[in-house]
Amino acid sequence: MAELPRNNPKQALLSAVVAGALALGFAGMLAKSCGAPVKQQSAPANQALEMVDSLASRLVLGLESDTTLQYAAPSGAIITVSQSAPRRAYRSAGVTYISTPDGTFLCTTGPAPSPAKGRKPTAPPVTCQEGPGADTMSPSQAKAISAAFGGEFLPPEAALGRLATIAQGEGVRAGASKRGDAQCVSVTATGIRTETACVSPAGLLAYFEGTTDAGKATQLILQYTTPSVSDEAFLPPQAGAAAAASAAAAKK
């Protein structure tokens, strides 16, 4: 199989889901994506996997776009996703996870210290851990993102990976539906509850109900999206604040 170019959105999707049990789930998708001929098999086609494959093809379109998305999680947390391939950033009120080719950052914001009498409140402390850069999302990174947000969030690629895994189980059943203008696929198997993912015509994950990479049941609802993203979105909180302040000063 020929190697896909670096920073290729389809490679980002495949690298996130083709691992462990997912390797079996997306074997057919890999063959088609890389242009390799699919061998004739006597076994019947896996209709559930084909439905997930079709939905994943939609998601690939979204990976190529500069977009800001806002998701609501079951706890009430709002998670903002900024994407400009190959850069990604995920933010909630107290957590920031940034992935770029130059480095990855996991930052947490602590409680603001009580201000001294007569003085202005100080900014809450921010602690960041830096890791090596990444051009694409790996399965381990997807799990790290899920864990960083308390196990109730997962990247869109991982949502499709979940469905692909279930599609390889026993007693698999799948169905298609619509949620607004988004196309949805639901998959269940023996001993596994139904999980559902919906992808909009623009290739954005609009809805997910299932299990995260941290093993926690969740429901993600896309609340807002805009076809733009700022460079500051991919800077750690402290650096981003400094850049914003500098830009504001330059406008004066």
XYZ file of C-alpha atoms in Angstrom:
252
model
C 0.000 0.000 0.000
C 1.442 3.366 -1.006
C 2.188 5.785 1.807
C -0.200 8.692 2.020
C 1.229 12.228 2.093
C 1.870 13.871 5.454
C -0.884 16.218 6.638
C -3.400 14.351 4.477
C -6.849 14.652 6.135
C -7.776 11.113 5.166
C -4.586 9.833 6.785
C -5.541 11.744 9.946
C -8.852 9.918 10.053
C -7.427 6.493 9.309
C -4.512 6.744 11.717
C -6.936 7.564 14.524
C -9.116 4.512 13.997
C -6.862 1.822 12.573
C -5.444 0.299 15.751
C -6.200 -2.848 17.682
C -9.736 -3.981 16.990
C -10.202 -1.040 14.635
C -7.634 -2.505 12.244
C -10.165 -5.172 11.336
C -13.031 -2.716 11.308
C -11.524 -0.397 8.702
C -9.573 -2.923 6.632
C -11.879 -2.356 3.666
C -11.719 1.393 4.035
C -7.925 1.313 4.052
C -7.830 -0.668 0.845
C -10.179 1.723 -0.923
C -8.508 4.850 0.458
C -5.035 3.767 -0.630
C -6.121 2.660 -4.076
C -5.315 -1.021 -3.482
C -7.552 -3.561 -5.220
C -10.024 -5.263 -2.893
C -9.661 -9.034 -3.016
C -12.739 -11.076 -3.768
C -14.003 -12.827 -0.673
C -16.580 -15.521 -0.256
C -17.794 -14.023 3.039
C -20.859 -11.741 2.784
C -20.314 -7.999 2.841
C -20.473 -6.304 6.219
C -23.329 -3.873 5.646
C -22.840 -2.159 9.001
C -19.176 -1.479 8.242
C -20.047 -0.182 4.792
C -22.478 2.288 6.371
C -19.798 3.477 8.800
C -17.321 3.719 5.902
C -19.739 5.958 3.995
C -20.185 8.224 7.018
C -16.414 8.369 7.540
C -16.000 9.522 3.950
C -18.199 12.509 4.782
C -16.136 13.258 7.873
C -12.949 13.429 5.799
C -14.351 16.562 4.111
C -14.649 18.297 7.461
C -11.052 17.494 8.394
C -9.875 19.659 5.505
C -11.772 22.770 6.586
C -10.824 25.689 8.832
C -13.624 25.534 11.362
C -14.528 26.384 14.942
C -17.078 24.088 16.569
C -18.768 24.114 19.949
C -20.042 20.924 21.608
C -22.189 20.404 24.682
C -21.314 17.414 26.880
C -23.604 15.608 29.374
C -22.083 17.384 32.394
C -22.986 20.744 30.883
C -19.397 21.443 29.883
C -18.905 23.339 26.640
C -15.975 22.143 24.541
C -14.716 24.313 21.693
C -12.862 22.612 18.851
C -10.641 24.678 16.547
C -9.265 22.969 13.451
C -6.994 24.059 10.654
C -5.301 20.939 9.315
C -3.040 19.652 10.673
C -3.549 21.831 13.762
C -6.244 21.040 16.340
C -7.243 22.645 19.636
C -9.820 21.560 22.203
C -10.896 23.880 25.017
C -13.262 23.817 27.979
C -13.482 26.167 30.970
C -10.443 24.636 32.658
C -8.700 22.429 30.085
C -6.876 23.138 26.827
C -5.437 20.438 24.569
C -3.515 21.635 21.492
C -1.953 19.485 18.795
C 0.284 20.958 16.079
C 3.337 19.746 14.145
C 5.458 21.945 16.438
C 4.231 20.436 19.698
C 1.297 19.236 21.769
C 0.144 21.001 24.925
C -2.141 19.908 27.735
C -2.952 22.899 29.928
C -5.137 23.088 33.015
C -6.347 26.244 34.719
C -6.457 26.261 38.513
C -8.687 28.346 40.786
C -7.851 32.030 40.954
C -6.112 33.016 44.214
C -7.956 35.386 46.525
C -6.799 38.953 45.823
C -5.073 40.943 48.529
C -7.126 43.707 50.062
C -7.245 46.737 47.829
C -5.639 44.954 44.868
C -7.050 43.733 41.589
C -7.807 40.006 41.238
C -4.950 38.032 39.718
C -5.343 35.648 36.806
C -5.797 31.979 37.708
C -2.630 29.876 37.389
C -2.169 27.829 34.228
C -0.069 24.659 34.149
C 0.989 23.183 30.801
C 2.639 19.921 29.825
C 4.392 19.926 26.454
C 4.883 16.908 24.208
C 6.243 16.203 20.710
C 4.468 17.584 17.682
C 2.047 15.571 15.570
C 0.879 15.864 11.958
C -2.002 13.429 12.428
C -4.025 12.097 15.316
C -2.880 8.771 16.726
C -5.045 6.388 18.782
C -3.006 7.215 21.894
C -3.564 10.933 21.360
C -7.310 10.380 20.943
C -7.342 8.591 24.311
C -5.321 11.394 25.907
C -7.804 13.990 24.654
C -10.716 11.975 26.009
C -9.050 11.597 29.410
C -8.144 15.302 29.562
C -11.827 16.232 29.409
C -12.922 13.857 32.137
C -13.702 11.000 29.782
C -16.840 12.593 28.332
C -15.397 13.889 25.054
C -13.680 12.284 22.084
C -12.389 13.580 18.731
C -14.680 13.081 15.707
C -12.325 10.482 14.181
C -12.605 8.358 17.317
C -16.408 8.503 17.178
C -16.370 6.808 13.780
C -13.767 4.394 15.109
C -16.167 3.348 17.866
C -18.837 2.472 15.327
C -16.323 0.573 13.202
C -15.333 -1.518 16.219
C -18.930 -2.405 17.042
C -19.564 -3.303 13.399
C -17.073 -6.165 13.800
C -18.970 -7.741 16.708
C -21.462 -10.581 16.848
C -25.118 -10.094 16.035
C -24.452 -6.700 14.460
C -27.374 -4.496 13.492
C -27.148 -1.083 11.842
C -29.544 1.600 10.720
C -29.480 4.961 8.993
C -31.441 8.058 9.985
C -31.329 11.851 9.826
C -30.818 14.477 12.513
C -31.703 17.748 10.861
C -29.604 17.794 7.693
C -26.994 15.443 9.195
C -26.716 11.818 8.089
C -26.671 9.354 11.003
C -25.617 5.738 11.419
C -26.487 3.633 14.471
C -24.712 0.351 15.204
C -25.277 -2.252 17.893
C -24.017 -5.778 18.541
C -24.560 -8.567 21.033
C -23.725 -7.278 24.502
C -23.166 -3.692 23.256
C -25.707 -0.933 23.417
C -26.524 1.107 20.334
C -24.084 3.883 19.477
C -24.879 6.641 16.989
C -22.857 9.191 15.045
C -24.203 11.932 12.777
C -22.167 13.893 10.234
C -23.357 17.099 8.566
C -23.150 17.745 4.816
C -20.047 19.867 5.555
C -18.335 16.835 7.087
C -18.672 17.887 10.741
C -19.582 15.558 13.592
C -23.019 16.897 14.505
C -23.991 14.331 17.143
C -22.549 11.351 18.951
C -24.077 9.055 21.531
C -21.864 6.226 22.638
C -18.641 5.472 24.494
C -15.510 7.611 24.605
C -11.905 6.443 24.433
C -11.879 6.708 28.228
C -14.637 4.064 28.389
C -17.353 6.476 29.526
C -20.845 6.758 28.065
C -21.448 10.201 26.619
C -23.584 12.324 24.338
C -22.084 15.162 22.312
C -24.254 17.753 20.574
C -22.889 20.273 18.091
C -24.277 23.642 19.165
C -22.386 26.101 17.033
C -19.983 26.210 14.134
C -18.284 28.914 12.087
C -16.074 28.486 8.975
C -13.086 30.331 10.437
C -10.415 29.938 13.098
C -7.764 32.265 14.534
C -4.060 31.466 14.867
C -4.296 32.284 18.582
C -6.516 29.206 19.000
C -3.425 27.028 18.609
C -1.361 28.799 21.257
C -1.243 27.688 24.918
C -3.456 29.854 27.186
C -0.677 32.134 28.475
C 0.917 32.606 25.038
C -2.509 33.129 23.485
C -3.389 35.834 26.003
C -0.090 37.603 25.364
C -0.610 37.470 21.601
C -4.139 38.847 21.934
C -2.909 41.691 24.162
C -0.151 42.527 21.699
C -2.610 42.577 18.807
C -4.990 44.839 20.746
C -2.147 47.233 21.583
C -1.071 47.385 17.938
C -4.582 48.496 16.903
C -4.520 51.484 19.241
